[in-house]
Amino acid sequence: MLTEEIKRRFLAHFEANGHTVVPSAPLPAYDDPNLLFVAAGMMPFVPYLTGQQPPPWDRAAAVQKCIRTPDIDEVGKTSRHGTFFQMSGNFSFGDYFKRGAIDLAWELSTNPVEQGGFGLDPARIWPTVYLDDDEAFALWRKIGVPAEHIVRRGRKDNWWHMGIPGPGGTSSELFYDRGPDYGREGGPAVDEDRYLEFWNLVFMRYEITDVRSKEDFTIVGNLPENNIDTGMGVERVASILQGVDNLYEIDEVKPILDRAAQMTGKPYGARSGHAANQSHPDDVRLRVIADHVRTALMLIGDGVTPGNEGRGYVLRRIMRRAIRSMRLLGWQDRALPELLPVARDCMAPSYPELAEEFGRISTYAYAEEDAFLSTLKAGTTILDVAIDETRRSGGRRLTGSQAFQLHDTYGFPIDLTLEIASEQGLEVDQEGFRRLMAEQRTRAKADAKARKTGHADLSAYRSVLDNGGPVEFTGYQEVSRESRVRALLGDHGPLKTAGEGDYVELVLDTTPFYAEGGGQQPDTGIITVGGGRLEILDVQQPIPGLIVHRARVLRGEVRAGESAEAEIDVTRRKAISRSHTATHLIHQTMRAFLGESASQAGSLNAPGRLRFDFKTPGAVTPSVLHDVEQQVNEVLLRDLEVHAFITSQTEARRLGAMALFGEKYGDEVRVVEVGDYARELCGGTHVARSGQLGLVKILNEQSIGSGVRRVEALVGIDAFGFLAKEHLLVSRLAELFRVPGDQVADRVEQTVTALRDAEKELEKLRAQMVLGQAATLAGQARDLSGVAFVATEASDGAAATEARALALEIRGKIDAGRPAVVTVAARANGKASLTVAINDAAIGRGLSAADLVRHALSGRGGGNTEIAQGGGIPADQVPVLLATVEKAVAENGRQN
């Protein structure tokens, strides 16, 4: 039975039994700040299971896409661990409980195939129940399951929760006996490879907290209703019904594995047994490849792109493990262009959007593989050197600093360092690596905190908030406000007063000043307190609800508790608001031209200018940028009304308001509309009408990371000023070149081409002059104990390529039968470089160009036995370099 049919039958069975079929939520857990991905089928239903929201249905069923990464190192080694999997589940919200769940699961599992069931043999199903759950035990007995096939187990196995505070309860799991070829007899407690769990029925009735481990948590009470949450592993049922050994061999995964085996020439299964612990290492790697390629397809399909943090890093790690496994199996070329289309064809019957979006998905995936292959090449070379040095010194462990340098400087993942080191029989000082990483993060956080909070203690902020409550922001309606100074803060905590020249932080009861957030820069302005006057330099929200004004006292004295008059810089506010509204328009227009996947990834809204970051696989063509700019400015001419309103998050989604994925919004959200053109969740300030922007001019577009692009633009008078300067520049160039303005670009291009041609000719003449010295220098070779030795210095400013060419030319003019060493030093930009070339006769005497360069440069440099180069030391060291090489050659000659 195909996997697609298994999912169809599951949903049809429960729909026929009064359940509403609910579509799968996306893999990224956007609604839960504690989680990166949906890791269980019940996660989208948590608000209904806990009673936080009334459920729209009494019964529901779904096939939920899931990602689970804690067991990533077990992928391929067992029959049941996969990073991506599909969990079919049926849910009851205060409707049926244990009896209904058990009856429905048994019917679908054992009903004949022709009646819509899976047709599993009842005699091979072993249920488990919680230790003291006599009710569930009796229900299984009533169905007809023999008592000896019902196993009682403890919290580790038959108590289910998400691993975080929330709903939980005892469970009853269904296992299928796959027979003696897969392991020992005796039930699930004896062997979970032979007895494969395929369905977990959770009797959700408790609220838990203080989750310390799977078995160690605190039950705080009962849920409002007794609920049912079940999870039937689609891949596990498929492996049973398709008669294969594991989830990697089912119809949605095996074609990927087969293609990888074909590419690498490693026949799958030829050297492995049925049981997972009988797997050959090559088969384990092929399973890892198949699992991880499918997982990458599904993640990119749901909007995740490779990156260095959070979800993007998980995706990057999964992709790199697959690529690395292909290389370990002998495949050295790009692998994903061969494997990803196979994964698409496997999964598209259930998820047709994967085929529709494959152009976008493959662009991200192939670019990530290309980037990683470059990283792998550079990082592996450096790691190999570190491994060799460790072995030569008799060590068995790479230092934490070596691992950190690979990660921090070369982007080499620590998990890959661990894998490669392990393959070479070495350990890695992981504690030292983690310490260095922690120190780096601490420095970054301290720097960010210093910039945003002026080094003030967060506990002081917390005290101000606790004593006075949240600060009310009134800046949407007004630009000035009478208020009261709730607190003054200095570097060391609360202040009673501050005088002229002091830098302080000021908290008001209410304020019209906008605190930096959502990409919008903060307001500045003036606050008057009694006889004192303060210039507001920055406004931040160091903890939610507390708006803090960073200020300098211009004159007089300021006291906490006094009345204050706050007035923002209106000109600055209007300029920032124009930029923010322009950002919304550019966001909407980019999506119109590039597709909905071109979602915002960051922004900066400053006076008269903006920066907009967005996700897209490749560069945006100049023609598209031109069209985006033109359409945005057409919207300005329509002078649309800009309207903001508060509504529920559900209603905002119904209206189609765009939200930034990963942002946490409350139940009530603020929606900003620009006529009928753009609608977005936003807490920033905006203009009243689109025509107030005047003009938007896009300056440039560039990459800022894998799959993320950036455009910068000017707005309003800044855009006009830029165009005026551009006009003056073009007019001046037209005057100099004596051509009309529309021909300036062609004339500049012609001039640049002519200059480049001239530079090439100069380089050619210079090279001829350098090489012309070769015969003379070769004829002046000195004899060092039987070795013809030439030491010379290239002309000032000579490039490394020129020094290399000169060394090879001199070597070629010395009799090949005579051992020869040619050394050429060069000076450029205050630094010295060294090139050494030797011939075969010298190699026969035990000499090595690479060794001579490393000896002269104290370990630096690279190359091979015949020719090597290095540099980076002060230019005045050239005589020392030449003398060091000469001495080494002379000593070698004496030894021979």
Coordinates of N, CA and C in Angstrom, one line a residue, residues 209-348:
T209 N 4.0 21.1 34.5 CA 5.0 22.2 34.6 C 6.3 21.7 35.1
D210 N 7.3 22.6 35.2 CA 8.6 22.2 35.7 C 9.1 20.9 35.1
V211 N 9.1 20.9 33.7 CA 9.6 19.7 33.0 C 11.1 19.6 33.0
R212 N 11.6 18.7 33.8 CA 13.0 18.5 34.0 C 13.6 17.4 33.1
S213 N 12.7 16.4 32.7 CA 13.1 15.4 31.8 C 11.8 14.7 31.4
K214 N 12.0 13.7 30.5 CA 10.8 12.9 30.1 C 10.0 12.3 31.2
E215 N 10.7 11.9 32.3 CA 10.0 11.3 33.4 C 9.9 12.2 34.6
D216 N 10.6 13.3 34.6 CA 10.6 14.2 35.8 C 9.9 15.5 35.5
F217 N 8.7 15.6 36.0 CA 7.9 16.8 35.8 C 6.9 16.9 36.9
T218 N 6.1 18.0 37.0 CA 5.2 18.3 38.0 C 3.8 18.4 37.4
I219 N 2.8 17.6 37.9 CA 1.4 17.7 37.5 C 0.8 18.7 38.3
V220 N 0.3 19.8 37.7 CA -0.3 20.9 38.5 C -1.8 20.8 38.6
G221 N -2.5 19.9 37.8 CA -3.9 19.8 37.9 C -4.5 19.2 36.6
N222 N -5.8 19.1 36.6 CA -6.5 18.5 35.4 C -6.8 19.5 34.4
L223 N -6.8 19.1 33.1 CA -7.2 20.0 32.1 C -8.7 20.2 32.2
P224 N -9.3 21.3 31.6 CA -10.7 21.6 31.7 C -11.6 20.4 31.1
E225 N -11.0 19.7 30.2 CA -11.7 18.5 29.6 C -10.8 17.3 29.4
N226 N -11.3 16.1 29.4 CA -10.6 15.0 29.1 C -10.5 14.9 27.5
N227 N -9.3 14.9 27.0 CA -9.1 15.0 25.6 C -8.3 13.8 25.1
I228 N -8.4 13.6 23.8 CA -7.7 12.5 23.1 C -6.7 13.1 22.1
D229 N -5.5 12.7 22.1 CA -4.5 13.1 21.1 C -3.8 11.8 20.7
T230 N -3.9 11.4 19.4 CA -3.2 10.2 19.0 C -2.2 10.5 17.9
G231 N -1.2 9.7 17.8 CA -0.3 9.9 16.7 C 0.1 8.6 16.0
M232 N -0.3 8.4 14.8 CA 0.1 7.2 14.0 C 1.2 7.6 13.1
G233 N 2.3 7.0 13.3 CA 3.5 7.3 12.4 C 3.3 6.7 11.0
V234 N 3.1 7.7 10.0 CA 2.8 7.3 8.6 C 3.9 6.4 8.1
E235 N 5.2 6.8 8.3 CA 6.3 6.1 7.7 C 6.4 4.7 8.4
R236 N 6.1 4.6 9.6 CA 6.2 3.3 10.3 C 5.1 2.3 9.8
V237 N 3.9 2.8 9.6 CA 2.8 2.0 9.1 C 3.2 1.6 7.6
A238 N 3.8 2.5 6.9 CA 4.1 2.2 5.5 C 5.2 1.1 5.5
S239 N 6.2 1.1 6.4 CA 7.2 0.1 6.4 C 6.6 -1.3 6.7
I240 N 5.6 -1.3 7.5 CA 4.9 -2.6 7.9 C 4.1 -3.1 6.7
L241 N 3.3 -2.2 6.1 CA 2.4 -2.6 5.0 C 3.1 -2.9 3.7
Q242 N 4.3 -2.2 3.5 CA 5.1 -2.5 2.3 C 6.1 -3.6 2.5
G243 N 6.2 -4.2 3.7 CA 7.0 -5.3 4.0 C 8.5 -5.0 3.8
V244 N 8.9 -3.8 4.3 CA 10.3 -3.4 4.2 C 10.9 -3.3 5.6
D245 N 12.2 -3.2 5.7 CA 12.9 -3.3 7.0 C 12.8 -2.0 7.8
N246 N 12.7 -0.9 7.1 CA 12.7 0.4 7.9 C 12.1 1.5 7.1
L247 N 11.9 2.7 7.7 CA 11.2 3.8 7.1 C 12.0 4.3 5.9
Y248 N 13.3 4.0 5.8 CA 14.1 4.5 4.6 C 13.8 3.8 3.3
E249 N 13.1 2.7 3.5 CA 12.8 1.8 2.3 C 11.4 1.9 1.8
I250 N 10.6 2.8 2.3 CA 9.2 3.0 1.9 C 9.2 3.8 0.6
D251 N 8.1 3.8 -0.1 CA 8.0 4.4 -1.4 C 8.3 5.9 -1.5
E252 N 8.2 6.6 -0.3 CA 8.4 8.0 -0.3 C 9.9 8.4 -0.1
V253 N 10.7 7.4 0.2 CA 12.1 7.6 0.6 C 13.1 6.7 -0.3
K254 N 12.7 5.5 -0.5 CA 13.6 4.6 -1.2 C 14.1 5.0 -2.5
P255 N 13.3 5.7 -3.4 CA 13.9 6.1 -4.7 C 15.1 7.1 -4.5
I256 N 15.0 7.9 -3.4 CA 16.2 8.8 -3.2 C 17.4 8.0 -2.8
L257 N 17.2 7.0 -2.0 CA 18.3 6.2 -1.5 C 18.9 5.4 -2.7
D258 N 18.0 4.9 -3.6 CA 18.4 4.1 -4.7 C 19.2 5.0 -5.7
R259 N 18.8 6.2 -5.9 CA 19.6 7.1 -6.8 C 21.0 7.4 -6.2
A260 N 21.0 7.6 -4.9 CA 22.3 7.9 -4.2 C 23.2 6.7 -4.3
A261 N 22.6 5.5 -4.2 CA 23.4 4.2 -4.3 C 23.9 4.1 -5.7
Q262 N 23.1 4.4 -6.7 CA 23.5 4.3 -8.1 C 24.6 5.3 -8.4
M263 N 24.5 6.5 -7.9 CA 25.6 7.5 -8.1 C 26.9 7.1 -7.5
T264 N 26.9 6.6 -6.3 CA 28.1 6.3 -5.6 C 28.6 4.9 -5.9
G265 N 27.8 4.0 -6.6 CA 28.3 2.7 -6.8 C 28.3 1.8 -5.6
K266 N 27.5 2.1 -4.6 CA 27.4 1.3 -3.3 C 26.1 0.6 -3.3
P267 N 26.0 -0.7 -3.6 CA 24.7 -1.4 -3.7 C 24.1 -1.5 -2.3
Y268 N 22.9 -1.0 -2.2 CA 22.3 -1.0 -0.8 C 21.8 -2.3 -0.4
G269 N 22.0 -2.7 0.9 CA 21.5 -3.9 1.5 C 22.3 -5.1 1.2
A270 N 23.3 -5.0 0.4 CA 24.1 -6.3 0.0 C 24.9 -6.8 1.2
R271 N 25.2 -5.9 2.2 CA 26.1 -6.4 3.3 C 25.4 -6.1 4.6
S272 N 24.1 -6.0 4.6 CA 23.3 -5.7 5.9 C 22.3 -6.8 6.1
G273 N 21.9 -7.0 7.4 CA 20.9 -7.9 7.7 C 19.5 -7.2 7.9
H274 N 18.5 -7.9 8.3 CA 17.2 -7.3 8.4 C 17.1 -6.3 9.6
A275 N 17.8 -6.7 10.7 CA 17.7 -5.8 11.9 C 18.6 -4.6 11.7
A276 N 18.2 -3.5 12.4 CA 18.9 -2.2 12.2 C 20.4 -2.3 12.7
N277 N 20.6 -3.2 13.7 CA 22.0 -3.3 14.3 C 22.9 -4.2 13.4
Q278 N 22.3 -4.6 12.3 CA 23.1 -5.4 11.3 C 23.4 -4.6 10.1
S279 N 23.4 -3.3 10.2 CA 23.5 -2.4 9.0 C 25.0 -2.1 8.7
H280 N 25.4 -2.2 7.5 CA 26.7 -1.8 7.0 C 26.8 -0.3 7.1
P281 N 28.0 0.2 7.4 CA 28.2 1.7 7.4 C 27.7 2.4 6.2
D282 N 28.0 1.8 5.0 CA 27.6 2.5 3.7 C 26.1 2.6 3.7
D283 N 25.4 1.6 4.1 CA 23.9 1.6 4.1 C 23.4 2.7 5.1
V284 N 24.1 2.8 6.2 CA 23.7 3.9 7.2 C 23.8 5.2 6.5
R285 N 24.9 5.5 5.8 CA 25.1 6.7 5.1 C 24.0 7.0 4.0
L286 N 23.7 5.9 3.3 CA 22.7 6.1 2.2 C 21.3 6.4 2.8
R287 N 21.0 5.9 4.0 CA 19.8 6.2 4.7 C 19.8 7.7 5.1
V288 N 20.9 8.1 5.7 CA 21.1 9.5 6.1 C 20.8 10.4 4.9
I289 N 21.4 10.1 3.8 CA 21.2 10.9 2.6 C 19.8 11.0 2.2
A290 N 19.1 9.9 2.1 CA 17.7 9.8 1.7 C 16.8 10.6 2.7
D291 N 17.0 10.4 4.0 CA 16.2 11.1 5.0 C 16.5 12.6 4.9
H292 N 17.7 13.0 4.9 CA 18.1 14.4 4.9 C 17.7 15.2 3.7
V293 N 17.8 14.6 2.5 CA 17.4 15.3 1.3 C 15.9 15.5 1.3
R294 N 15.1 14.5 1.7 CA 13.7 14.7 1.8 C 13.3 15.8 2.8
T295 N 14.0 15.8 4.0 CA 13.8 16.8 5.0 C 14.1 18.2 4.5
A296 N 15.2 18.3 3.8 CA 15.5 19.7 3.2 C 14.5 20.1 2.2
L297 N 14.0 19.2 1.4 CA 12.9 19.6 0.4 C 11.7 20.1 1.2
M298 N 11.3 19.4 2.2 CA 10.1 19.8 2.9 C 10.3 21.1 3.7
L299 N 11.5 21.4 4.3 CA 11.7 22.6 5.0 C 11.8 23.8 4.1
I300 N 12.5 23.7 3.0 CA 12.6 24.8 2.1 C 11.2 25.1 1.5
G301 N 10.5 24.0 1.2 CA 9.1 24.1 0.7 C 8.2 24.9 1.6
D302 N 8.5 24.8 2.9 CA 7.7 25.6 3.9 C 8.3 26.9 4.3
G303 N 9.2 27.4 3.5 CA 9.7 28.8 3.7 C 11.0 28.9 4.5
V304 N 11.6 27.8 4.9 CA 12.9 27.9 5.7 C 14.0 28.0 4.7
T305 N 15.0 28.9 4.9 CA 16.2 29.0 4.1 C 17.4 28.7 4.9
P306 N 18.5 28.2 4.3 CA 19.7 27.9 5.0 C 20.3 29.2 5.6
G307 N 20.8 29.1 6.9 CA 21.3 30.2 7.6 C 22.2 29.8 8.7
N308 N 22.6 30.7 9.5 CA 23.5 30.4 10.7 C 22.9 30.4 12.0
E309 N 21.6 30.6 12.0 CA 20.8 30.7 13.3 C 19.5 29.9 13.2
G310 N 19.0 29.4 14.3 CA 17.7 28.9 14.4 C 17.3 27.9 13.4
R311 N 16.2 28.1 12.8 CA 15.7 27.1 11.8 C 16.6 27.0 10.6
G312 N 17.2 28.1 10.2 CA 18.1 28.1 9.0 C 19.3 27.3 9.3
Y313 N 19.8 27.3 10.6 CA 21.0 26.5 10.9 C 20.7 25.0 10.9
V314 N 19.5 24.6 11.4 CA 19.1 23.2 11.4 C 19.0 22.7 10.0
L315 N 18.4 23.5 9.1 CA 18.4 23.1 7.7 C 19.8 23.0 7.1
R316 N 20.6 24.0 7.4 CA 22.0 23.9 6.8 C 22.7 22.7 7.3
R317 N 22.6 22.4 8.6 CA 23.3 21.2 9.2 C 22.8 19.9 8.5
I318 N 21.5 19.8 8.3 CA 20.9 18.6 7.7 C 21.4 18.5 6.2
M319 N 21.4 19.6 5.5 CA 21.9 19.5 4.1 C 23.4 19.1 4.0
R320 N 24.1 19.7 4.9 CA 25.6 19.4 4.9 C 25.9 18.0 5.3
R321 N 25.1 17.4 6.2 CA 25.3 16.0 6.6 C 25.1 15.1 5.3
A322 N 24.0 15.5 4.6 CA 23.7 14.7 3.4 C 24.8 14.8 2.3
I323 N 25.3 16.0 2.1 CA 26.4 16.2 1.1 C 27.7 15.6 1.6
R324 N 28.0 15.7 2.8 CA 29.2 15.1 3.4 C 29.1 13.5 3.3
S325 N 27.9 13.0 3.5 CA 27.8 11.5 3.4 C 28.0 11.0 2.0
M326 N 27.5 11.8 1.0 CA 27.8 11.5 -0.4 C 29.3 11.5 -0.7
R327 N 30.0 12.4 -0.2 CA 31.4 12.5 -0.4 C 32.1 11.3 0.3
L328 N 31.7 10.9 1.5 CA 32.3 9.8 2.1 C 32.0 8.5 1.4
L329 N 31.0 8.5 0.6 CA 30.7 7.3 -0.3 C 31.4 7.4 -1.6
G330 N 32.2 8.4 -1.8 CA 33.0 8.5 -3.0 C 32.5 9.5 -4.1
W331 N 31.3 10.1 -3.9 CA 30.8 11.1 -4.9 C 31.4 12.5 -4.6
Q332 N 32.1 13.0 -5.6 CA 32.8 14.3 -5.4 C 32.1 15.5 -6.0
D333 N 31.1 15.2 -6.9 CA 30.5 16.3 -7.6 C 29.2 16.8 -6.9
R334 N 28.5 17.8 -7.5 CA 27.3 18.2 -6.9 C 26.3 17.1 -6.8
A335 N 25.6 16.9 -5.7 CA 24.7 15.8 -5.5 C 23.2 16.2 -5.6
L336 N 22.9 17.3 -5.1 CA 21.5 17.7 -4.9 C 20.8 17.8 -6.3
P337 N 21.4 18.3 -7.3 CA 20.7 18.3 -8.6 C 20.2 17.0 -9.1
E338 N 20.9 15.9 -8.6 CA 20.5 14.6 -8.9 C 19.4 14.0 -7.9
L339 N 19.5 14.4 -6.7 CA 18.7 13.8 -5.6 C 17.4 14.5 -5.3
L340 N 17.5 15.9 -5.4 CA 16.3 16.6 -5.0 C 15.1 16.4 -5.9
P341 N 15.3 16.3 -7.2 CA 14.1 16.1 -8.1 C 13.5 14.7 -7.8
V342 N 14.3 13.7 -7.3 CA 13.7 12.4 -7.0 C 12.8 12.6 -5.7
A343 N 13.3 13.4 -4.7 CA 12.6 13.6 -3.5 C 11.3 14.3 -3.9
R344 N 11.3 15.3 -4.8 CA 10.1 16.0 -5.2 C 9.1 15.0 -5.8
D345 N 9.5 14.1 -6.6 CA 8.6 13.2 -7.3 C 8.0 12.2 -6.3
C346 N 8.7 11.9 -5.2 CA 8.2 11.1 -4.1 C 7.1 11.7 -3.3
M347 N 7.3 13.0 -3.0 CA 6.4 13.7 -2.1 C 5.3 14.5 -2.7
A348 N 5.5 14.9 -4.0 CA 4.5 15.7 -4.7 C 3.1 15.1 -4.7

